[in-house]
Amino acid sequence: MHSRSPASRTGRPRSATADAAILAATRAALVELGWSKLTLGDVATRAGVAKTTLYRRWSGKNELVVDAVAELFDELELPDSGSLAADIEGVVLQFAAILARPEAKSGLMAVVAEATRDDALRERIRESVVDRQKRLVLEGRSRAQARGELPPEPDPVTASRTADLIFDMVAGAVVHRTLVSGEPVDEEWVRGFTLVLLRGLAAEAAHPAAG
Amino acid sequence: MHSRSPASRTGRPRSATADAAILAATRAALVELGWSKLTLGDVATRAGVAKTTLYRRWSGKNELVVDAVAELFDELELPDSGSLAADIEGVVLQFAAILARPEAKSGLMAVVAEATRDDALRERIRESVVDRQKRLVLEGRSRAQARGELPPEPDPVTASRTADLIFDMVAGAVVHRTLVSGEPVDEEWVRGFTLVLLRGLAAEAAHPAAG
DNA sequence: GGGCTTTCGCTACGAGTCGTAGCGTAATGC
DNA sequence: GCATTACGCTACGACTCGTAGCGAAAGCCC
């Protein structure tokens, strides 16, 4: 989560209940009000805590919403369905289901927008949201290579680059479809997407093709 | 741009200079302050107009920023470079160059986030930003089909669906790479991306593979 | 030129939010 | 019991919002 260091061993400990209540209240406020109309005073009232308590734990709206939205991605798991295509389809559908929730929609993109001018916020998003998604890509590829569906990478540099490319293609397409195009990520779309991606990757691996 | 109807033929006309000054001031404020710290009063001061003038033309921050950012995409053009791969790479590099500018970064994602709770705003973004990008996809495919690089579509329904898929994959990947991963869209990345996409599409077209 | 209409710049305003300070109280560890 | 920290509460100045009202300016039409 946020700060983990138990810098203080003495004194009254912070209420763990309050943390959970604040984050839940933040998500509820995101659903009802959206990002722009969400105020920290309102969140504090919903959570049943004082506004000052909220400010003692989070430095502002951005950090609070990142933590509140990050919890939504806890449920993301890579299903071991036996084939790479099914793995991808399963993860994409899970990711899309989370992204379709109103608290994720209005909150996530807003903090990403803010992160363009705030390096610390960008790093916070990376740690609590993005890296968890990226790990699924790495794990999925490793499984597919073990099954022989994808060839092993020749060197770690291109392996890392390809993983980054795949991640941006998968997450980017789903996010863009959901938030910009405003169309649902249903099974039909996922099938078409997976088809294009997988065949592109298989062919790309067969023909390394460095320009 | 915004309202096109010259509803009033009489009276003092609106200053066209003011419109341009306000939009330019908005972009300047986005660069210096970012989305969250941008205030309409400050934009009015920068543009040399009264705050009330600004409110007469735009209903709020969201609509103003959409128009200001939309102008950045005016320069987007499809280069006729002779091959589909070169066309894609050219457009992607143009798109990425625009998206890398700070006024686009901080403004565009913020209004997209707001648009998740505002249908009118979403439509405004679609008209002034998204559709112009989408047209390039349609045009590029049509050229590639004329060249024989892509097979003609069997029916208009799947043609439309495939175009939507390609658009979300291209725009999504570039946006995600730029804003979420925070990595540059350089020529090396574009080559790898185009390779995967094109080979996926060519194979997909060869094997229609429904269900 | 005279009149009509709309826009313009300016000032001022109530409402709402921000983030902080100060206080007395509650809950821990030693 | 004592030191230390977190808590709830209240209050505060600073800021932004969006609007109203005013006199002046800049166009059309006769």
Coordinates of C-alpha atoms (C1' of nucleotides) in Angstrom, one line a residue:
Chain A
M1 CA 0.0 0.0 0.0
H2 CA 1.4 3.4 0.9
S3 CA 4.0 3.8 3.5
R4 CA 5.0 0.5 5.1
S5 CA 7.8 1.6 7.5
P6 CA 6.6 1.3 11.1
A7 CA 8.7 4.4 11.9
S8 CA 7.0 4.7 15.3
R9 CA 6.9 1.9 17.7
T10 CA 5.2 3.9 20.4
G11 CA 1.9 5.8 20.6
R12 CA -1.6 5.0 19.5
P13 CA -1.5 2.9 16.3
R14 CA -3.4 4.0 13.2
S15 CA -6.7 2.4 12.8
A16 CA -6.6 -0.3 10.0
T17 CA -10.4 -0.1 9.9
A18 CA -10.2 3.5 9.0
D19 CA -7.9 2.8 6.0
A20 CA -10.4 0.3 4.6
A21 CA -13.3 2.5 5.2
I22 CA -11.6 5.5 3.5
L23 CA -10.7 3.5 0.5
A24 CA -14.2 2.0 0.2
A25 CA -15.7 5.5 0.6
T26 CA -13.4 6.8 -2.1
R27 CA -14.7 4.2 -4.5
A28 CA -18.2 4.9 -3.6
A29 CA -17.7 8.6 -4.2
L30 CA -16.1 7.9 -7.5
V31 CA -19.1 5.9 -8.6
E32 CA -21.6 8.6 -7.5
L33 CA -19.7 11.8 -8.3
G34 CA -16.8 10.9 -10.6
W35 CA -13.3 12.2 -10.3
S36 CA -13.8 15.9 -10.7
K37 CA -16.6 16.3 -8.2
L38 CA -15.0 14.1 -5.6
T39 CA -13.9 16.1 -2.6
L40 CA -11.8 14.8 0.3
G41 CA -14.2 16.3 2.8
D42 CA -17.0 14.2 1.3
V43 CA -14.9 11.1 1.4
A44 CA -14.1 11.7 5.0
T45 CA -17.7 12.1 5.9
R46 CA -18.7 8.9 4.0
A47 CA -15.9 6.9 5.8
G48 CA -17.0 8.3 9.2
V49 CA -13.6 9.8 9.9
A50 CA -12.4 13.4 10.3
K51 CA -10.9 15.2 7.3
T52 CA -7.7 15.7 9.2
T53 CA -7.3 11.9 9.6
L54 CA -7.5 11.5 5.9
Y55 CA -4.8 14.1 5.3
R56 CA -2.5 12.5 7.8
R57 CA -2.4 9.3 5.6
W58 CA -2.6 10.6 2.0
S59 CA -1.0 13.7 0.7
G60 CA -3.9 14.5 -1.7
K61 CA -6.7 13.3 -4.0
N62 CA -4.3 11.7 -6.5
E63 CA -2.6 9.4 -4.1
L64 CA -5.8 8.4 -2.4
V65 CA -7.6 7.5 -5.6
V66 CA -4.6 5.5 -6.8
D67 CA -4.7 3.3 -3.7
A68 CA -8.5 3.0 -3.9
V69 CA -8.5 1.9 -7.5
A70 CA -5.4 -0.3 -7.1
E71 CA -7.4 -2.6 -4.8
L72 CA -9.7 -3.4 -7.7
F73 CA -6.9 -5.1 -9.5
D74 CA -6.2 -7.5 -6.7
E75 CA -8.5 -10.1 -8.2
L76 CA -6.5 -10.2 -11.5
E77 CA -5.2 -13.7 -12.0
L78 CA -3.7 -15.7 -14.9
P79 CA -5.9 -18.7 -15.5
D80 CA -4.0 -21.8 -16.5
S81 CA -6.3 -22.8 -19.3
G82 CA -3.9 -24.9 -21.3
S83 CA -3.5 -22.7 -24.4
L84 CA -1.9 -19.3 -24.8
A85 CA -5.0 -18.0 -26.7
A86 CA -7.3 -19.0 -23.9
D87 CA -5.0 -17.5 -21.3
I88 CA -4.9 -14.2 -23.1
E89 CA -8.7 -14.2 -23.6
G90 CA -9.2 -15.0 -20.0
V91 CA -7.0 -12.2 -18.7
V92 CA -8.3 -9.7 -21.1
L93 CA -11.8 -10.4 -20.1
Q94 CA -10.9 -10.0 -16.4
F95 CA -9.1 -6.8 -17.1
A96 CA -11.9 -5.4 -19.1
A97 CA -14.5 -6.3 -16.4
I98 CA -12.5 -4.3 -13.9
L99 CA -12.0 -1.4 -16.2
A100 CA -15.7 -1.3 -17.0
R101 CA -16.6 -0.5 -13.4
P102 CA -17.4 3.2 -13.0
E103 CA -15.0 3.7 -10.2
A104 CA -12.1 2.4 -12.3
K105 CA -13.2 4.3 -15.4
S106 CA -13.4 7.7 -13.9
G107 CA -10.6 7.3 -11.4
L108 CA -7.8 5.5 -13.3
M109 CA -7.6 7.7 -16.3
A110 CA -7.7 10.8 -14.2
V111 CA -4.7 9.9 -12.1
V112 CA -2.8 8.7 -15.2
A113 CA -3.5 12.2 -16.6
E114 CA -2.2 13.8 -13.5
A115 CA 0.8 11.5 -13.5
T116 CA 2.1 13.2 -16.7
R117 CA 3.2 16.1 -14.5
D118 CA 4.1 14.2 -11.3
D119 CA 6.8 11.6 -11.3
A120 CA 6.1 10.3 -7.8
L121 CA 2.5 9.7 -8.7
R122 CA 3.6 7.9 -11.9
E123 CA 5.8 5.6 -9.9
R124 CA 3.0 5.0 -7.4
I125 CA 0.7 3.9 -10.2
R126 CA 3.4 1.7 -11.7
E127 CA 4.0 -0.1 -8.5
S128 CA 0.4 -0.6 -7.4
V129 CA -1.4 -1.1 -10.7
V130 CA 0.7 -1.4 -13.8
D131 CA 3.4 -3.8 -12.6
R132 CA 0.8 -6.2 -11.4
Q133 CA -0.7 -6.4 -14.8
K134 CA 2.7 -6.7 -16.5
R135 CA 3.6 -9.7 -14.4
L136 CA 0.7 -11.5 -16.0
V137 CA 2.2 -10.9 -19.5
L138 CA 5.6 -12.3 -18.4
E139 CA 4.0 -15.3 -16.7
G140 CA 1.8 -16.1 -19.7
R141 CA 4.7 -15.9 -22.1
S142 CA 6.8 -18.1 -19.9
R143 CA 4.0 -20.7 -19.8
A144 CA 3.5 -20.6 -23.5
Q145 CA 7.2 -21.1 -24.1
A146 CA 7.2 -24.1 -21.8
R147 CA 4.3 -25.5 -23.9
G148 CA 6.1 -24.7 -27.1
E149 CA 3.5 -22.3 -28.3
L150 CA 6.1 -19.5 -28.4
P151 CA 9.8 -19.9 -29.2
P152 CA 12.3 -19.0 -26.4
E153 CA 13.8 -15.6 -26.6
P154 CA 17.3 -15.4 -28.0
D155 CA 18.6 -12.7 -25.7
P156 CA 17.1 -10.9 -22.6
V157 CA 17.1 -7.5 -24.2
T158 CA 14.7 -8.3 -27.0
A159 CA 12.8 -10.5 -24.6
S160 CA 12.2 -7.5 -22.4
R161 CA 11.4 -5.2 -25.4
T162 CA 8.9 -7.7 -26.8
A163 CA 7.2 -8.1 -23.4
D164 CA 6.8 -4.3 -23.1
L165 CA 5.4 -4.2 -26.6
I166 CA 2.9 -7.0 -25.9
F167 CA 1.9 -5.3 -22.7
D168 CA 1.3 -1.9 -24.3
M169 CA -0.7 -3.6 -27.1
V170 CA -2.9 -5.6 -24.8
A171 CA -3.6 -3.1 -22.1
G172 CA -3.7 -0.2 -24.6
A173 CA -6.2 -1.8 -26.8
V174 CA -8.5 -2.8 -24.0
V175 CA -8.3 0.7 -22.3
H176 CA -8.8 2.5 -25.6
R177 CA -11.8 0.3 -26.6
T178 CA -13.4 0.8 -23.2
L179 CA -12.7 4.5 -22.5
V180 CA -12.2 6.2 -25.8
S181 CA -14.3 4.2 -28.2
G182 CA -16.8 3.5 -25.5
E183 CA -17.6 0.0 -26.8
P184 CA -17.8 -3.1 -24.7
V185 CA -15.0 -5.6 -24.6
D186 CA -17.1 -8.7 -25.2
E187 CA -16.1 -12.2 -26.2
E188 CA -16.3 -11.5 -29.9
W189 CA -14.0 -8.6 -29.7
V190 CA -11.5 -10.5 -27.5
R191 CA -11.4 -13.4 -29.9
G192 CA -10.6 -11.1 -32.8
F193 CA -8.0 -9.3 -30.8
T194 CA -6.3 -12.4 -29.6
L195 CA -6.3 -13.8 -33.1
V196 CA -4.5 -10.8 -34.5
L197 CA -2.0 -10.5 -31.7
L198 CA -1.1 -14.2 -31.5
R199 CA -0.6 -14.6 -35.2
G200 CA 1.4 -11.5 -35.3
L201 CA 3.6 -12.7 -32.5
A202 CA 4.1 -16.2 -33.9
A203 CA 5.1 -14.8 -37.3
E204 CA 7.3 -12.1 -35.7
A205 CA 9.2 -14.7 -33.7
A206 CA 9.7 -16.8 -36.8
H207 CA 11.2 -13.9 -38.7
P208 CA 13.2 -11.8 -36.2
A209 CA 13.5 -9.1 -38.8
A210 CA 15.6 -6.4 -37.2
G211 CA 15.4 -3.3 -39.4
Chain B
M1 CA -15.2 23.8 -34.0
H2 CA -17.9 24.3 -31.4
S3 CA -21.2 25.9 -32.5
R4 CA -21.4 26.4 -36.2
S5 CA -24.9 27.9 -36.5
P6 CA -24.8 31.7 -37.1
A7 CA -28.0 32.0 -35.2
S8 CA -27.7 35.8 -35.0
R9 CA -27.2 37.9 -38.1
T10 CA -27.3 41.2 -36.3
G11 CA -25.3 42.7 -33.5
R12 CA -21.6 42.8 -32.8
P13 CA -20.0 39.7 -34.1
R14 CA -17.8 37.6 -32.0
S15 CA -14.1 38.2 -32.3
A16 CA -12.4 35.4 -34.2
T17 CA -9.1 36.6 -32.8
A18 CA -10.4 36.0 -29.3
D19 CA -11.2 32.4 -30.1
A20 CA -7.7 31.7 -31.4
A21 CA -6.1 33.6 -28.5
I22 CA -8.1 31.7 -25.9
L23 CA -7.3 28.3 -27.4
A24 CA -3.6 29.2 -27.6
A25 CA -3.7 30.4 -24.0
T26 CA -5.3 27.2 -22.9
R27 CA -2.5 25.2 -24.5
A28 CA 0.1 27.4 -22.9
A29 CA -1.6 27.0 -19.5
L30 CA -1.7 23.2 -20.0
V31 CA 2.0 23.2 -20.6
E32 CA 2.8 25.3 -17.6
L33 CA 0.2 24.2 -15.1
G34 CA -1.3 21.0 -16.3
W35 CA -4.9 20.1 -16.2
S36 CA -5.7 20.2 -12.5
K37 CA -4.1 23.6 -11.8
L38 CA -5.5 25.2 -14.9
T39 CA -8.2 27.8 -14.1
L40 CA -10.4 29.6 -16.5
G41 CA -9.6 32.9 -14.9
D42 CA -6.0 32.4 -15.7
V43 CA -6.7 31.4 -19.3
A44 CA -8.7 34.5 -19.8
T45 CA -5.9 36.7 -18.4
R46 CA -3.4 35.0 -20.7
A47 CA -5.6 35.5 -23.7
G48 CA -6.2 39.1 -22.9
V49 CA -10.0 38.7 -22.6
A50 CA -12.5 38.9 -19.8
K51 CA -13.5 35.8 -18.0
T52 CA -17.1 36.4 -18.9
T53 CA -16.2 36.3 -22.6
L54 CA -14.7 32.9 -22.1
Y55 CA -17.8 31.6 -20.4
R56 CA -20.0 32.9 -23.2
R57 CA -18.3 30.6 -25.7
W58 CA -17.5 27.5 -23.7
S59 CA -19.6 25.9 -21.0
G60 CA -16.6 24.9 -18.9
K61 CA -13.1 23.6 -18.6
N62 CA -13.8 20.3 -20.3
E63 CA -15.1 21.7 -23.5
L64 CA -12.5 24.3 -23.7
V65 CA -9.6 21.9 -23.4
V66 CA -11.1 19.5 -25.9
D67 CA -11.2 22.3 -28.5
A68 CA -7.7 23.4 -27.6
V69 CA -6.2 20.0 -27.8
A70 CA -8.2 19.0 -31.0
E71 CA -6.3 21.7 -33.0
L72 CA -3.1 19.8 -32.3
F73 CA -4.4 16.9 -34.4
D74 CA -5.1 19.1 -37.5
E75 CA -1.6 18.2 -38.8
L76 CA -2.3 14.5 -38.9
E77 CA -2.0 13.2 -42.4
L78 CA -1.7 9.9 -44.1
P79 CA 1.6 9.8 -46.1
D80 CA 1.3 7.9 -49.3
S81 CA 4.6 6.1 -48.9
G82 CA 3.8 3.2 -51.2
S83 CA 3.6 0.4 -48.7
L84 CA 1.2 -0.3 -45.9
A85 CA 3.9 -0.8 -43.4
A86 CA 5.5 2.5 -44.2
D87 CA 2.1 4.2 -44.1
I88 CA 1.4 2.8 -40.6
E89 CA 4.8 3.7 -39.3
G90 CA 4.5 7.2 -40.6
V91 CA 1.1 7.8 -39.1
V92 CA 2.1 6.2 -35.8
L93 CA 5.1 8.4 -35.5
Q94 CA 3.1 11.5 -36.3
F95 CA 0.5 10.5 -33.7
A96 CA 3.1 9.8 -31.1
A97 CA 4.8 13.1 -31.7
I98 CA 1.6 15.0 -31.0
L99 CA 0.8 12.9 -28.0
A100 CA 4.3 13.5 -26.6
R101 CA 3.6 17.2 -26.3
P102 CA 2.8 18.2 -22.7
E103 CA -0.4 20.0 -23.6
A104 CA -1.7 16.9 -25.3
K105 CA -0.5 14.6 -22.5
S106 CA -2.1 16.3 -19.6
G107 CA -5.1 17.6 -21.4
L108 CA -6.3 14.7 -23.5
M109 CA -6.4 12.0 -20.9
A110 CA -8.1 14.3 -18.4
V111 CA -11.0 15.0 -20.7
V112 CA -11.3 11.4 -21.6
A113 CA -11.5 10.6 -18.0
E114 CA -14.2 13.2 -17.5
A115 CA -16.0 11.9 -20.6
T116 CA -16.7 8.6 -18.8
R117 CA -19.5 10.5 -16.9
D118 CA -20.5 13.0 -19.6
D119 CA -22.0 11.7 -22.8
A120 CA -22.0 15.1 -24.6
L121 CA -18.3 15.5 -23.8
R122 CA -17.6 12.1 -25.1
E123 CA -19.4 12.9 -28.4
R124 CA -17.5 16.2 -28.6
I125 CA -14.2 14.3 -28.3
R126 CA -15.3 11.7 -30.8
E127 CA -16.1 14.4 -33.4
S128 CA -13.1 16.6 -33.0
V129 CA -10.4 14.1 -32.1
V130 CA -11.1 10.5 -32.5
D131 CA -13.0 10.4 -35.8
R132 CA -10.2 12.3 -37.5
Q133 CA -7.8 9.6 -36.4
K134 CA -10.1 6.8 -37.4
R135 CA -10.4 8.1 -40.9
L136 CA -6.7 7.5 -41.4
V137 CA -7.2 3.9 -40.6
L138 CA -10.0 3.5 -43.1
E139 CA -8.0 5.4 -45.8
G140 CA -4.9 3.4 -45.2
R141 CA -6.7 0.1 -45.4
S142 CA -8.5 1.1 -48.6
R143 CA -5.1 2.0 -50.2
A144 CA -3.6 -1.2 -49.1
Q145 CA -6.5 -3.1 -50.6
A146 CA -6.0 -1.3 -53.9
R147 CA -2.3 -2.2 -53.8
G148 CA -3.2 -5.8 -53.0
E149 CA -1.5 -5.8 -49.7
L150 CA -4.7 -6.6 -47.9
P151 CA -7.6 -8.7 -49.2
P152 CA -10.9 -6.9 -49.8
E153 CA -13.4 -7.4 -47.0
P154 CA -16.2 -10.0 -47.6
D155 CA -19.0 -8.0 -46.0
P156 CA -19.3 -4.5 -44.6
V157 CA -20.1 -5.7 -41.0
T158 CA -16.8 -7.5 -40.5
A159 CA -15.0 -4.7 -42.4
S160 CA -16.3 -2.2 -39.8
R161 CA -15.5 -4.5 -36.9
T162 CA -12.0 -5.0 -38.1
A163 CA -11.4 -1.3 -38.6
D164 CA -12.5 -0.7 -35.1
L165 CA -10.2 -3.3 -33.8
I166 CA -7.2 -2.0 -35.7
F167 CA -8.0 1.5 -34.5
D168 CA -8.2 0.5 -30.9
M169 CA -5.0 -1.5 -31.2
V170 CA -3.0 1.2 -32.9
A171 CA -4.2 4.2 -30.9
G172 CA -4.4 2.2 -27.7
A173 CA -0.8 0.9 -27.9
V174 CA 0.6 4.3 -28.7
V175 CA -1.3 6.0 -25.9
H176 CA -0.5 3.4 -23.4
R177 CA 3.2 3.4 -24.3
T178 CA 3.4 7.1 -24.0
L179 CA 1.2 7.9 -21.0
V180 CA 1.1 4.7 -18.9
S181 CA 4.5 3.1 -19.5
G182 CA 6.1 6.5 -20.0
E183 CA 8.4 5.2 -22.7
P184 CA 9.1 7.0 -26.0
V185 CA 7.5 5.8 -29.2
D186 CA 10.7 5.8 -31.3
E187 CA 11.4 4.2 -34.6
E188 CA 12.5 1.0 -33.2
W189 CA 9.3 0.5 -31.2
V190 CA 7.2 1.5 -34.2
R191 CA 8.9 -1.1 -36.4
G192 CA 8.3 -3.8 -33.9
F193 CA 4.7 -2.8 -33.4
T194 CA 4.0 -2.6 -37.1
L195 CA 5.5 -5.9 -37.7
V196 CA 3.3 -7.7 -35.2
L197 CA 0.2 -5.8 -36.3
L198 CA 0.6 -6.4 -40.0
R199 CA 1.5 -10.0 -39.8
G200 CA -1.4 -10.6 -37.4
L201 CA -3.7 -8.9 -39.9
A202 CA -2.5 -10.6 -42.9
A203 CA -2.8 -14.0 -41.3
E204 CA -6.2 -13.1 -39.8
A205 CA -7.5 -12.2 -43.2
A206 CA -6.2 -15.4 -44.7
H207 CA -8.0 -17.5 -42.0
P208 CA -11.3 -15.8 -41.3
A209 CA -11.7 -18.1 -38.3
A210 CA -15.0 -17.2 -36.8
G211 CA -15.8 -19.0 -33.5
Chain C
dG1 C1' -26.2 59.1 -40.0
dG2 C1' -29.5 56.9 -36.6
dG3 C1' -31.2 53.0 -34.3
dC4 C1' -31.1 48.1 -33.0
dT5 C1' -28.7 44.2 -31.5
dT6 C1' -25.1 41.6 -29.6
dT7 C1' -20.5 41.3 -27.7
dC8 C1' -17.0 43.2 -24.9
dG9 C1' -14.3 44.4 -20.5
dC10 C1' -14.8 45.3 -15.9
dT11 C1' -16.2 44.7 -11.1
dA12 C1' -18.4 42.4 -7.6
dC13 C1' -20.6 38.7 -5.4
dG14 C1' -22.2 34.1 -2.8
dA15 C1' -21.0 29.5 -2.7
dG16 C1' -17.9 25.9 -2.3
dT17 C1' -13.3 23.6 -1.7
dC18 C1' -8.7 23.4 -0.1
dG19 C1' -5.2 22.3 3.3
dT20 C1' -3.7 23.6 7.9
dA21 C1' -3.7 24.8 12.9
dG22 C1' -5.2 24.2 17.4
dC23 C1' -7.5 21.8 21.0
dG24 C1' -8.9 18.2 24.1
dT25 C1' -9.4 13.2 24.2
dA26 C1' -8.4 8.2 23.2
dA27 C1' -5.2 4.3 22.7
dT28 C1' -1.0 2.2 22.7
dG29 C1' 4.3 0.8 24.7
dC30 C1' 7.5 1.1 28.4
Chain D
dG1 C1' 1.5 6.3 35.4
dC2 C1' 4.0 8.6 31.7
dA3 C1' 5.4 9.6 27.1
dT4 C1' 3.9 9.4 22.5
dT5 C1' 1.1 9.2 18.8
dA6 C1' -3.6 9.1 16.5
dC7 C1' -8.2 10.8 16.6
dG8 C1' -12.5 13.9 16.2
dC9 C1' -13.8 18.5 16.0
dT10 C1' -13.9 23.4 14.9
dA11 C1' -12.3 27.3 12.7
dC12 C1' -9.7 29.7 9.4
dG13 C1' -7.6 32.4 5.2
dA14 C1' -6.9 31.6 0.4
dC15 C1' -8.5 30.3 -3.7
dT16 C1' -11.7 29.1 -7.7
dC17 C1' -16.2 28.9 -9.5
dG18 C1' -19.9 30.6 -12.3
dT19 C1' -23.1 34.5 -12.6
dA20 C1' -25.0 39.2 -12.6
dG21 C1' -25.0 44.0 -13.7
dC22 C1' -23.1 47.9 -15.9
dG23 C1' -21.5 51.1 -19.6
dA24 C1' -19.1 51.1 -24.0
dA25 C1' -17.9 49.2 -28.5
dA26 C1' -18.8 47.1 -33.1
dG27 C1' -21.3 45.4 -36.3
dC28 C1' -26.0 45.2 -39.4
dC29 C1' -30.4 47.6 -41.6
dC30 C1' -33.1 51.5 -42.8

